Short mmCIF file of C-alpha atoms in Angstrom, two decimals:
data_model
loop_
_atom_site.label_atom_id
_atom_site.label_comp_id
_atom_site.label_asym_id
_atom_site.label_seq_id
_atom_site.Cartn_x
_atom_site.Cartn_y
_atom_site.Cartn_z
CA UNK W 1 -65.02 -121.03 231.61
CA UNK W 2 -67.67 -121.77 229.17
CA UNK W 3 -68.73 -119.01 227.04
CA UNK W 4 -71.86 -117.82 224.87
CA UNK W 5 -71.95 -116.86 221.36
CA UNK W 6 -75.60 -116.82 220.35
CA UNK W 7 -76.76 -113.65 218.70
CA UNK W 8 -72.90 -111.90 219.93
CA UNK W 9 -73.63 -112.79 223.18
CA UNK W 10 -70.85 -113.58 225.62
CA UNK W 11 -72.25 -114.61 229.66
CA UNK W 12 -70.67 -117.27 231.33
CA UNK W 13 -72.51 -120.48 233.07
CA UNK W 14 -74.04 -120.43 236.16
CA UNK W 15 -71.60 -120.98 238.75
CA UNK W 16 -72.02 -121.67 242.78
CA UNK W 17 -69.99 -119.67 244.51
CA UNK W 18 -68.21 -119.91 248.21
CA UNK W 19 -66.48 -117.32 250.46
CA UNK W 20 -67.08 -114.98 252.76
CA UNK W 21 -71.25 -115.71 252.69
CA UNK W 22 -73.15 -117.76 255.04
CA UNK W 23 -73.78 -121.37 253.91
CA UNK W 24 -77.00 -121.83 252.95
CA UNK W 25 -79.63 -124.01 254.19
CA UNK W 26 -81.72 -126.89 252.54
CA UNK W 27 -83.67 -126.02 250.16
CA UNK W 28 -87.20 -125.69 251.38
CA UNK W 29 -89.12 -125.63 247.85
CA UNK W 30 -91.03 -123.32 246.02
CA UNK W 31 -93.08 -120.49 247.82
CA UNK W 32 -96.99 -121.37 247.81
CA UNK W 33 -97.32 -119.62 244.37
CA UNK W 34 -100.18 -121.45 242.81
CA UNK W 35 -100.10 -120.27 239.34
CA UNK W 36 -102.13 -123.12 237.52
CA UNK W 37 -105.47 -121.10 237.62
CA UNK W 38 -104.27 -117.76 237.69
CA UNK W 39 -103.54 -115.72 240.34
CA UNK W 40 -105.53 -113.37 242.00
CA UNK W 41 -103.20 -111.69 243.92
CA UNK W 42 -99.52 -110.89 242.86
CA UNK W 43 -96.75 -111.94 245.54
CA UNK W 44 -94.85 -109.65 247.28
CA UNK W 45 -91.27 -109.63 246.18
CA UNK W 46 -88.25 -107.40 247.82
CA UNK W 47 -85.87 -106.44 245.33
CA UNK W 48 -83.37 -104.13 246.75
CA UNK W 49 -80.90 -102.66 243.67
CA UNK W 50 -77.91 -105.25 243.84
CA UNK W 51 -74.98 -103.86 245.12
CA UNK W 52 -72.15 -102.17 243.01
CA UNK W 53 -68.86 -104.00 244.67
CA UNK W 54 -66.22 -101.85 242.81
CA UNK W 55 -67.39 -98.32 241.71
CA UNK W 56 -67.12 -99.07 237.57
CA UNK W 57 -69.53 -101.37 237.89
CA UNK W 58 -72.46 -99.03 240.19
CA UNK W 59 -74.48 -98.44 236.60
CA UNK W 60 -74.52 -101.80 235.78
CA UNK W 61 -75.74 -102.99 239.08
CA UNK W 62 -78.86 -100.35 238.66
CA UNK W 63 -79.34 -101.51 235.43
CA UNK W 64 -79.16 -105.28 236.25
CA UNK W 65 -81.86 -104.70 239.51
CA UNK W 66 -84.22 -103.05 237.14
CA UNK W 67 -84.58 -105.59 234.16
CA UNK W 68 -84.54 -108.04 236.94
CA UNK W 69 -87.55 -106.22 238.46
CA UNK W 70 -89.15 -105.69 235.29
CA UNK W 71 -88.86 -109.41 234.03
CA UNK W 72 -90.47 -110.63 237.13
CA UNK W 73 -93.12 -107.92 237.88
CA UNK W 74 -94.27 -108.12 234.31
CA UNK W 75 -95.01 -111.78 234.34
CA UNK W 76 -98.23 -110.78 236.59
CA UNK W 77 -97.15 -112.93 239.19
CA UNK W 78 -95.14 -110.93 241.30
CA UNK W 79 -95.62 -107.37 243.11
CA UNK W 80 -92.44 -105.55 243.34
CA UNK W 81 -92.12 -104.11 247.48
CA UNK W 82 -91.14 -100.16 246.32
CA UNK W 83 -87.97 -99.29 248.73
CA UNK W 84 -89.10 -96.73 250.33
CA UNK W 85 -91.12 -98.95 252.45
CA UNK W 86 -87.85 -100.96 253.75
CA UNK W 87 -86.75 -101.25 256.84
CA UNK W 88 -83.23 -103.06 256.29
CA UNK W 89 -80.87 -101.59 253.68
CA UNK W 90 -78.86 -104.39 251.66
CA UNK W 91 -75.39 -102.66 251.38
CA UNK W 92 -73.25 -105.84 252.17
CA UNK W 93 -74.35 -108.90 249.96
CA UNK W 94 -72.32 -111.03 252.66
CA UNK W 95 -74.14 -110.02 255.15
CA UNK W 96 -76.96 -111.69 257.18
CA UNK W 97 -80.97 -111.47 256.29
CA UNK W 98 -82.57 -109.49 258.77
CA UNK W 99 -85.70 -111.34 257.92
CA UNK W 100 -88.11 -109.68 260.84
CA UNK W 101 -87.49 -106.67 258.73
CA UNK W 102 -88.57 -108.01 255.50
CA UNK W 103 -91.62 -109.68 257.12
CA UNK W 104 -92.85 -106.65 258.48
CA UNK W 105 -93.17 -104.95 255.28
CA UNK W 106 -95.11 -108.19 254.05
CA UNK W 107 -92.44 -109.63 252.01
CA UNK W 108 -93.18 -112.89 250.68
CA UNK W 109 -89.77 -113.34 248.68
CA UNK W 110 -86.26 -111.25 249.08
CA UNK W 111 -83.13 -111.14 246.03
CA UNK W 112 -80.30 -110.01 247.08
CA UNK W 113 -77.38 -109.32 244.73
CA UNK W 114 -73.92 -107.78 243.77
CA UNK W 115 -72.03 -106.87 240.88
CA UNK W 116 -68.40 -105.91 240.53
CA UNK W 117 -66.27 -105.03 237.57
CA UNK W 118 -62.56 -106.34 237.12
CA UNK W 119 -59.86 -104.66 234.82
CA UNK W 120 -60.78 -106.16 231.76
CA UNK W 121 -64.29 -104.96 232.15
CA UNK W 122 -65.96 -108.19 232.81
CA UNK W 123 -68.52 -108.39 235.08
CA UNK W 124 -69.35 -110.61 237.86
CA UNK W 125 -72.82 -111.03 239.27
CA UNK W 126 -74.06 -113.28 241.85
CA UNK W 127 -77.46 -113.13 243.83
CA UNK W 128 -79.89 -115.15 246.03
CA UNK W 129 -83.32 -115.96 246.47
CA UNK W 130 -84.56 -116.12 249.93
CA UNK W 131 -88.01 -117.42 251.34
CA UNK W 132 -88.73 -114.30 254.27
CA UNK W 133 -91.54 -116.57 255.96
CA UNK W 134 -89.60 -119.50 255.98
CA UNK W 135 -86.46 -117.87 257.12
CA UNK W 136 -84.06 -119.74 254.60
CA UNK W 137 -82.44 -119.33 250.88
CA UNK W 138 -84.57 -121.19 248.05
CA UNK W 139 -81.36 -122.78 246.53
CA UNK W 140 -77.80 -121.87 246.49
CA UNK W 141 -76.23 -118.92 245.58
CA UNK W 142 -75.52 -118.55 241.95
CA UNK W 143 -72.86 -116.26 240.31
CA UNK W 144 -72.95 -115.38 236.41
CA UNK W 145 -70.02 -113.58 234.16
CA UNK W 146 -69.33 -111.78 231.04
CA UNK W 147 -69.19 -108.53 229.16
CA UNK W 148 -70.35 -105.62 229.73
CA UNK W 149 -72.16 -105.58 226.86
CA UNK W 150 -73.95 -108.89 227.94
CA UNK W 151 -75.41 -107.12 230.79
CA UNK W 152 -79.39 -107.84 229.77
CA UNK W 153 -78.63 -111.27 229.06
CA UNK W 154 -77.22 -112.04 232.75
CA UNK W 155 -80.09 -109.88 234.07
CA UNK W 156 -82.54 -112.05 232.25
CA UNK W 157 -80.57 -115.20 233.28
CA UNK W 158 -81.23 -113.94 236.93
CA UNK W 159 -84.86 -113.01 236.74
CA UNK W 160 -85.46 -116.68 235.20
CA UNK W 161 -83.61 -118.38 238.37
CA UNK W 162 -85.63 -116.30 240.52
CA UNK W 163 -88.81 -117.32 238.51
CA UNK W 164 -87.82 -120.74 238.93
CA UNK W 165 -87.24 -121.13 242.23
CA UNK W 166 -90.29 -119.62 243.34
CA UNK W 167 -92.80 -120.97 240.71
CA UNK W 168 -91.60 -124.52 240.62
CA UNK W 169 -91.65 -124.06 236.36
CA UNK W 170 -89.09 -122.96 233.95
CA UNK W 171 -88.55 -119.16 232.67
CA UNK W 172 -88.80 -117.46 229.64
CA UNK W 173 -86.95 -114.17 229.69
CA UNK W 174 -83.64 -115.26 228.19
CA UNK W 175 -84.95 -115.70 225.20
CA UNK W 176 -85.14 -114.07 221.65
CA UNK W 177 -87.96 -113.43 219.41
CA UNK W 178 -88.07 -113.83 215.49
CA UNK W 179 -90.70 -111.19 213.95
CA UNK W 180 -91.76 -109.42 210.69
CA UNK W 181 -91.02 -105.45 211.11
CA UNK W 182 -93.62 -103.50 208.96
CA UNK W 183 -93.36 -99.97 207.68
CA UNK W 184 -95.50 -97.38 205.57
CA UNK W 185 -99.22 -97.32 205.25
CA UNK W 186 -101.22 -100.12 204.98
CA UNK W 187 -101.72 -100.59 201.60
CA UNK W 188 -98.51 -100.58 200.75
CA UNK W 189 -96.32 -102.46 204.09
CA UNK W 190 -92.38 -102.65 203.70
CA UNK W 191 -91.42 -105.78 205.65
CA UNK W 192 -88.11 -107.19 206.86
CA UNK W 193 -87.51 -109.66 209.48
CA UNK W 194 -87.02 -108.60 212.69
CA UNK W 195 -85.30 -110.12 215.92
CA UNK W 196 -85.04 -108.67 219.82
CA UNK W 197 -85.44 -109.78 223.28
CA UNK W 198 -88.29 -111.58 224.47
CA UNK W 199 -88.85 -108.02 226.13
CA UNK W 200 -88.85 -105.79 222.74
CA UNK W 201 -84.82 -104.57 223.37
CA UNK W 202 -81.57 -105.72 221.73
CA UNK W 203 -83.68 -104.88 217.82
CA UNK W 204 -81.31 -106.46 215.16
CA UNK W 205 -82.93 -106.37 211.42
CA UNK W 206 -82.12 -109.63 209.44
CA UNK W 207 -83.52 -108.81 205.80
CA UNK W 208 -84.36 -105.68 204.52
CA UNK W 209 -87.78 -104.16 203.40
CA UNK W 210 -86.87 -105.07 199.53
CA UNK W 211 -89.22 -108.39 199.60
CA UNK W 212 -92.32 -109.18 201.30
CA UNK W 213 -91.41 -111.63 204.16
CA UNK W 214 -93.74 -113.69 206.67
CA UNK W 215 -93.43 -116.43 209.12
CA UNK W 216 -90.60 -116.96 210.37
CA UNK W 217 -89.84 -119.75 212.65
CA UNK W 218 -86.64 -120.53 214.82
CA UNK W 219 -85.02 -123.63 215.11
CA UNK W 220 -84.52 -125.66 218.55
CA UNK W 221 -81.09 -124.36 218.91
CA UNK W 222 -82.41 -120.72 218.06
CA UNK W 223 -79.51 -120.38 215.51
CA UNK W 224 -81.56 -120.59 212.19
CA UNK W 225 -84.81 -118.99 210.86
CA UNK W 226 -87.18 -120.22 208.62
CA UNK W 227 -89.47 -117.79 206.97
CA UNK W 228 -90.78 -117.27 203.19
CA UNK W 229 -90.10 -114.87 200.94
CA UNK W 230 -91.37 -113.21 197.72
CA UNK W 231 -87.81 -112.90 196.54
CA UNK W 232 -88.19 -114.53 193.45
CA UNK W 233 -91.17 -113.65 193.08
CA UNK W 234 -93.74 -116.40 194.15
CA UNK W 235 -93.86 -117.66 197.80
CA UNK W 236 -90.56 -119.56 199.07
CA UNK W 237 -89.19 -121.08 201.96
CA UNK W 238 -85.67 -119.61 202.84
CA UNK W 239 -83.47 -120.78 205.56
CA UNK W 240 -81.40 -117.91 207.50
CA UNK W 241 -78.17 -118.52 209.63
CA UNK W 242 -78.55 -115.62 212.29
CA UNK W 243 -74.94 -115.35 213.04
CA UNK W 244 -74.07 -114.65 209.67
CA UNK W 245 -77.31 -113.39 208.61
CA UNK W 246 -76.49 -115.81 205.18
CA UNK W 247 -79.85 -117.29 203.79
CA UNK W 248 -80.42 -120.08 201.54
CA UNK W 249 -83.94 -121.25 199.47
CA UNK W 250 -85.45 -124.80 200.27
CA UNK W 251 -84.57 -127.09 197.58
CA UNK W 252 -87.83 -127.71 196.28
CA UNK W 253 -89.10 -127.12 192.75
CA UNK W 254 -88.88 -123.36 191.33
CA UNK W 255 -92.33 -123.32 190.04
CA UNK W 256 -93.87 -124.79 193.59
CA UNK W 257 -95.37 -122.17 195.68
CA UNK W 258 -94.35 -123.13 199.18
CA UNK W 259 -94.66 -121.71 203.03
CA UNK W 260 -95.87 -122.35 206.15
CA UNK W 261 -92.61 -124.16 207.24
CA UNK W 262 -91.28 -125.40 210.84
CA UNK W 263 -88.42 -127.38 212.25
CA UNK W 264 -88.82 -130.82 213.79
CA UNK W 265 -87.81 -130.93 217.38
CA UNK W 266 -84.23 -132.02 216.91
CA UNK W 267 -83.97 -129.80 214.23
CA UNK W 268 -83.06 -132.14 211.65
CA UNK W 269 -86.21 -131.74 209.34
CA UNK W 270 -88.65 -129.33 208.14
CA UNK W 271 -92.37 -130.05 207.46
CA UNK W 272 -94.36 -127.33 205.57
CA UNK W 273 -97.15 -126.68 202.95
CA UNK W 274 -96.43 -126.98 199.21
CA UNK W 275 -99.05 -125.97 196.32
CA UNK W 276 -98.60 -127.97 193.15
CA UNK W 277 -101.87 -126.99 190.52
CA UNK W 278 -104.55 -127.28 192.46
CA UNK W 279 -103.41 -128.84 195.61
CA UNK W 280 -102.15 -127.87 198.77
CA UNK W 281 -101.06 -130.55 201.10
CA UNK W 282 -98.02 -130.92 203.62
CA UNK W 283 -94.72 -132.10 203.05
CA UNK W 284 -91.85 -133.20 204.85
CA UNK W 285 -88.12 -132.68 204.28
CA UNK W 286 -84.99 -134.13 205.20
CA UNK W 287 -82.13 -131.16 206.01
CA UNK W 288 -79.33 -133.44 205.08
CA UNK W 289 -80.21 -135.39 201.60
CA UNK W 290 -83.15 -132.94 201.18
CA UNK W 291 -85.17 -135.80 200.56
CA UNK W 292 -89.23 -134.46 200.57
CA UNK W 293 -92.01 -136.93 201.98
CA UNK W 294 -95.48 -136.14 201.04
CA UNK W 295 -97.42 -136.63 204.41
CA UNK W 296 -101.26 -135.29 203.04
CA UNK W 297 -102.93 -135.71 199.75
CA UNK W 298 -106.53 -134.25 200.14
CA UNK W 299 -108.13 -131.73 197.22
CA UNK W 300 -108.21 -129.77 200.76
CA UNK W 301 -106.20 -126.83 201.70
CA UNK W 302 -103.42 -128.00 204.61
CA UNK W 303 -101.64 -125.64 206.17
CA UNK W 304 -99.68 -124.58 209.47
CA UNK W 305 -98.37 -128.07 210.86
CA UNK W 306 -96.73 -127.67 214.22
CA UNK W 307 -95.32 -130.55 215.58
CA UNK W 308 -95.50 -132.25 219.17
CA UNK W 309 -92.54 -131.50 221.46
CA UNK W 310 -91.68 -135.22 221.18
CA UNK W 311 -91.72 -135.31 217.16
CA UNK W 312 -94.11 -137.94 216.98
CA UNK W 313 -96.97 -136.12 215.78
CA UNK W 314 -98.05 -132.84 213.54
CA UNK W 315 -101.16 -130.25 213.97
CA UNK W 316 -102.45 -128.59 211.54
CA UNK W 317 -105.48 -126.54 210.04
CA UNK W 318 -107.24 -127.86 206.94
CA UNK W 319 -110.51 -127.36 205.27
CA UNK W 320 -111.22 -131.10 204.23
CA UNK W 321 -114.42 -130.69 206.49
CA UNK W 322 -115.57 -127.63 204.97
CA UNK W 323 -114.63 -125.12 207.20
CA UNK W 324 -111.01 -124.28 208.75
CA UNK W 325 -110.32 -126.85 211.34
CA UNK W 326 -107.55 -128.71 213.52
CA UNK W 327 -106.27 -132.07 212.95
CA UNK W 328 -103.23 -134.65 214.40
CA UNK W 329 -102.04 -136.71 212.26
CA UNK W 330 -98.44 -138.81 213.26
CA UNK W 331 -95.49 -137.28 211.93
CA UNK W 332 -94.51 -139.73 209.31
CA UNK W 333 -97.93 -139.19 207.79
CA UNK W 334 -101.29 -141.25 207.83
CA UNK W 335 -104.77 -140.76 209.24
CA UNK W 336 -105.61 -137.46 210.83
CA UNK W 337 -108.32 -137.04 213.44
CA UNK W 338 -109.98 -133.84 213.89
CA UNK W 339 -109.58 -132.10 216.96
CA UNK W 340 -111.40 -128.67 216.89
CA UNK W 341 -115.45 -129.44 217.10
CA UNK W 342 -116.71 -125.31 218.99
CA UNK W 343 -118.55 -122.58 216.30
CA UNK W 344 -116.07 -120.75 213.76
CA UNK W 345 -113.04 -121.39 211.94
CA UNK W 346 -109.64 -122.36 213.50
CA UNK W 347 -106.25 -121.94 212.39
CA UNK W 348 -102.31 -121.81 213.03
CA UNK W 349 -101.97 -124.49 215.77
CA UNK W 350 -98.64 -124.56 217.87
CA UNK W 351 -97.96 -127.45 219.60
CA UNK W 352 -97.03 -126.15 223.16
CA UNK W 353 -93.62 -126.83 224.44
CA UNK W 354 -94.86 -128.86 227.57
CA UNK W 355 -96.90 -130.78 225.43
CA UNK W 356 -99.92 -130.63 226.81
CA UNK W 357 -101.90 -128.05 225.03
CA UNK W 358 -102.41 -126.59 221.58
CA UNK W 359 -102.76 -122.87 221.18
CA UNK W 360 -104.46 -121.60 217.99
CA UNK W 361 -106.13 -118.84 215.80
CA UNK W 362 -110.33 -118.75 216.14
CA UNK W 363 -112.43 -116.61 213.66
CA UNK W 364 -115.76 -116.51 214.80
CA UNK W 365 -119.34 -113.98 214.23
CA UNK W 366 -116.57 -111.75 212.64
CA UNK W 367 -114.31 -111.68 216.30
CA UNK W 368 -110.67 -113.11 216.06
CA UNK W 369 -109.59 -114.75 219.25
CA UNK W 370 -106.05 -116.94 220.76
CA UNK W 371 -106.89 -119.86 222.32
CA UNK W 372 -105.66 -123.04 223.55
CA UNK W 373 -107.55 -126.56 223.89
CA UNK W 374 -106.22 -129.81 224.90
CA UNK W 375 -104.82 -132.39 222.45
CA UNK W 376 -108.01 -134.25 222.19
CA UNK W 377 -110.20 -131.01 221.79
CA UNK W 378 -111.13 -130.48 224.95
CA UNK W 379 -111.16 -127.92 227.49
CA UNK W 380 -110.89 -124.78 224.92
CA UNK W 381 -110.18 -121.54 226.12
CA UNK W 382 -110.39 -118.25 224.80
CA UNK W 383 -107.70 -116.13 226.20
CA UNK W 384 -108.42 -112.67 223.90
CA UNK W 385 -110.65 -111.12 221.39
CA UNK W 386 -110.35 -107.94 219.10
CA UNK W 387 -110.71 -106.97 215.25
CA UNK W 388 -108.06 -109.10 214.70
CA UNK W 389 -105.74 -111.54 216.89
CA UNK W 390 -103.86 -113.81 215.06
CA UNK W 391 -100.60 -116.31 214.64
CA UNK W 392 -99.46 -117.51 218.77
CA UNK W 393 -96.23 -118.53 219.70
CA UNK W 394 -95.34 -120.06 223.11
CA UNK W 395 -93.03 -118.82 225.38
CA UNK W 396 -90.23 -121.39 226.50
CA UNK W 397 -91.90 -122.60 229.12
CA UNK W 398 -95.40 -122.66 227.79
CA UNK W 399 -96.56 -119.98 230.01
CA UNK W 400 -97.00 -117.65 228.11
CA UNK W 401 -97.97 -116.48 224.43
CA UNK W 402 -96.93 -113.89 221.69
CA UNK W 403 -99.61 -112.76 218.96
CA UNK W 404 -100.50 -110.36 216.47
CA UNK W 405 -102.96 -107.83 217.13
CA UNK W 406 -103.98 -105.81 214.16
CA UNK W 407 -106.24 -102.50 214.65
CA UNK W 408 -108.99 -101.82 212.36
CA UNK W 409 -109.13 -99.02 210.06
CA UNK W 410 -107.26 -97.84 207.03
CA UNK W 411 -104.59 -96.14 209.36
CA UNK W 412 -104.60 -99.71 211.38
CA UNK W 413 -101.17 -101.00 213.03
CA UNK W 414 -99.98 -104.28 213.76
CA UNK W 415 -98.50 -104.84 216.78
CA UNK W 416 -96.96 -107.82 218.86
CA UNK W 417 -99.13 -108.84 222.15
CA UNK W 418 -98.39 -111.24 225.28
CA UNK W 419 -101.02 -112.91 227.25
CA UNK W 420 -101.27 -115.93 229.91
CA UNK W 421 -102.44 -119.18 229.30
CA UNK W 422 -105.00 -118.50 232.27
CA UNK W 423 -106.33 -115.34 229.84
CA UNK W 424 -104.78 -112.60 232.55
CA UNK W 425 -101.72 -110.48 231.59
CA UNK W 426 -102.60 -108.86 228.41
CA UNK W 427 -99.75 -106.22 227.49
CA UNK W 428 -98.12 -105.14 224.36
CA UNK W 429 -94.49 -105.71 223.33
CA UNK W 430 -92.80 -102.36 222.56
CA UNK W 431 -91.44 -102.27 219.13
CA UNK W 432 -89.91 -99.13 216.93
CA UNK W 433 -92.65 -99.73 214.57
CA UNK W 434 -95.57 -102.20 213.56
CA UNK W 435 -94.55 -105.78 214.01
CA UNK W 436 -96.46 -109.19 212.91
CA UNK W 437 -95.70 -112.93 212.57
CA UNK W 438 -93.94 -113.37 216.40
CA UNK W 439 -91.74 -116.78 216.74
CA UNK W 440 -90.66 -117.41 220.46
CA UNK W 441 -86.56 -118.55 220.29
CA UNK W 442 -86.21 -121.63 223.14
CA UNK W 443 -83.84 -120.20 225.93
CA UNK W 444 -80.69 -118.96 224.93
CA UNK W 445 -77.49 -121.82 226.00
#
């Protein structure tokens, strides 16, 4: 059976599973959850606590049921049925769906689940997603493994089949994010980098507070970080194994002041800004040879490049205009065509994962906004405004994004925000203390 190592981790594949169930039916589709506009009005979900098969494993199964619930319930999308209102009691995961019971309580969507615990202390979860209305599973059922200790991570693994299956899209809750912890007063922050569950648990530190540290960025396979450091003194760009939690500085020139940086898509290159005298322009590097490609060379300032999900191309902001704006330019270098053309100054583009949008920083009449536009420029959309917003990252799935949100005032805290694409959903990610500088991990293998 395969197994997971990523950040300690240890959950088996997803595995179908026969026995004693019922076999299941075609799969009928998605529910009718349109959620390309927003939704009005959450659906109603079921989701009965999964039942404990052997008694060691009865906290687990609680546990499990109520990251599920939370997962799915904070997504904005889904209304969680409270079980008091139930009619049918899931005490037998074998058993049959009483669906009349689940409709009556106005059930759109039922999980049903168990988890048992053998004498090794493994555990064994497997669940199913059934559409009430339609009377039949969406999918077969699914059964996940591994330590105790990996509890969160099959609970997560769940919620994102569920997700799924109902949605028609890819989840985001297995996941990881990269982010700059920040300590003290204001004027004088201690910062070390910072990494946790998409949801703010699981809080592993991967520098300490000895150096000022900013943007880090994770690779495609989630098991480096990029982020620069003041270590030596001057901006650098250091590359961190997170297994190991080993680090190593970009081979560039000692006296270059460099940041900004991000992998290419298959991981095999980093493109980032270098300033050399009086210039600032982008550069790209091979991981391998280490070989550096100079892709701008403007007396502008170029800065946060993101590249497209396919590698072709790279977004970025520059001032050659005048004023902070967006440009694409292909990957290899070349002519760049602006992009941003609304009232203000934009920054930090990310390229979104599906590839169809570009989320980014907007300072405006002293306001600091997210927003996202199309490729070409078009169709911009503010999704938040405060003192200051600042720095998206985009969920797996390009649902969602992460930001920083920093109050005003001299006692001011930063703090890590989530927000839909459609603008609804604003929440804050709970952190032990001020955080900054988010970096959404893919989904965890």
């Amino acid at each position: 059976m395969k197994r997971l190592t990523a950040f300690g981790c240890a959950v088996a594949a997803a595995l179908s599973f026969a026995g004693t169930a019922p076999a299941f039916a075609q799969d009928p589709g998605p529910l009718k959850l349109d959620i390309t506009r927003g939704v009005i009005e959450p659906l109603p979900l079921a989701l009965p606590d999964f039942v404990a098969e052997t008694p060691q494993a009865a906290d687990y199964a609680r546990q499990i049921s109520e990251v599920i619930a939370a997962d799915l319930v904070g997504t904005g999308l889904f209304r969680e049925i409270p079980s008091s209102a139930y009619i049918s009691q899931v005490t037998n995961f074998g058993a049959a769906v009483q669906y009349a019971d689940w409709k009556a309580i106005n059930a759109q969507g039922l999980v049903t689940g168990a988890v048992s615990m053998d004498s090794a202390g493994n555990l064994s979860v497997k669940f199913r997603v059934f559409d009430v209305y339609a009377e039949a599973p969406l999918g077969s059922g699914l059964q996940l493994g591994g330590s105790t200790t990996s509890w969160r991570r099959i609970a997560h693994k769940v919620a994102d089949v569920v997700y799924s299956r109902i949605t028609g899209e890819g989840g985001y809750f297995d996941s990881r994010v990269v982010f700059v912890s920040q300590t003290g007063p204001k004027n004088d922050r201690k910062k070390r980098l910072g990494v946790m569950d998409y949801d703010g648990a699981g809080l592993q530190y991967l520098t300490d507070d000895h150096y000022i540290v900013f943007a880090p960025r994770f690779s495609p396979t989630g098991d480096r970080v990029l982020y620069t450091s003041y270590e030596t003194g001057t901006p650098q760009i250091m590359m961190l194994d997170v297994g190991t939690v080993t680090r190593t500085r970009l081979p560039v020139p000692a006296e270059s002041v460099t940041f900004a940086p991000r992998f290419s898509p298959n991981g095999q290159s980093i493109v980032y800004s270098m300033s050399t005298g009086t210039n600032t322009d982008l550069y790209r590097m091979d991981i391998a040879t280490s070989q550096i490609t100079r892709l701008t060379n403007t007396p502008a300032i170029e800065t946060a490049p993101s590249f497209s999900p396919d590698g072709s191309q790279i977004v970025f902001e520059s001032d050659r205009s005048g004023t902070q704006q967006l440009y694409i330019m292909p990957a290899g270098g070349g002519e760049a065509r602006r992009i941003s053309s609304g009232i203000g100054r934009y920054g930090t583009p990310v390229w979104s994962p599906r590839g169809d949008l570009i989320a980014f920083t907007k300072q405006n009449q002293g306001r600091f906004h997210i927003g996202v536009m199309r490729t070409d420029g078009s169709e911009e959309r503010l999704l938040t405004a405060s003192f200051l917003d600042e720095g998206p990252s985009w969920a797996p799935n390009g649902r969602v994004i992460m930001f920083t949100r920093e109050s005003q005032g001299t006692g001011g805290e930063s703090a890590l925000y989530t927000v839909d694409i459609s603008g609804r959903n604003l929440k804050r990610v709970p952190t032990t203390a001020g955080a900054s500088d988010p970096a959404w991990s893919p989904l965890l293998k």
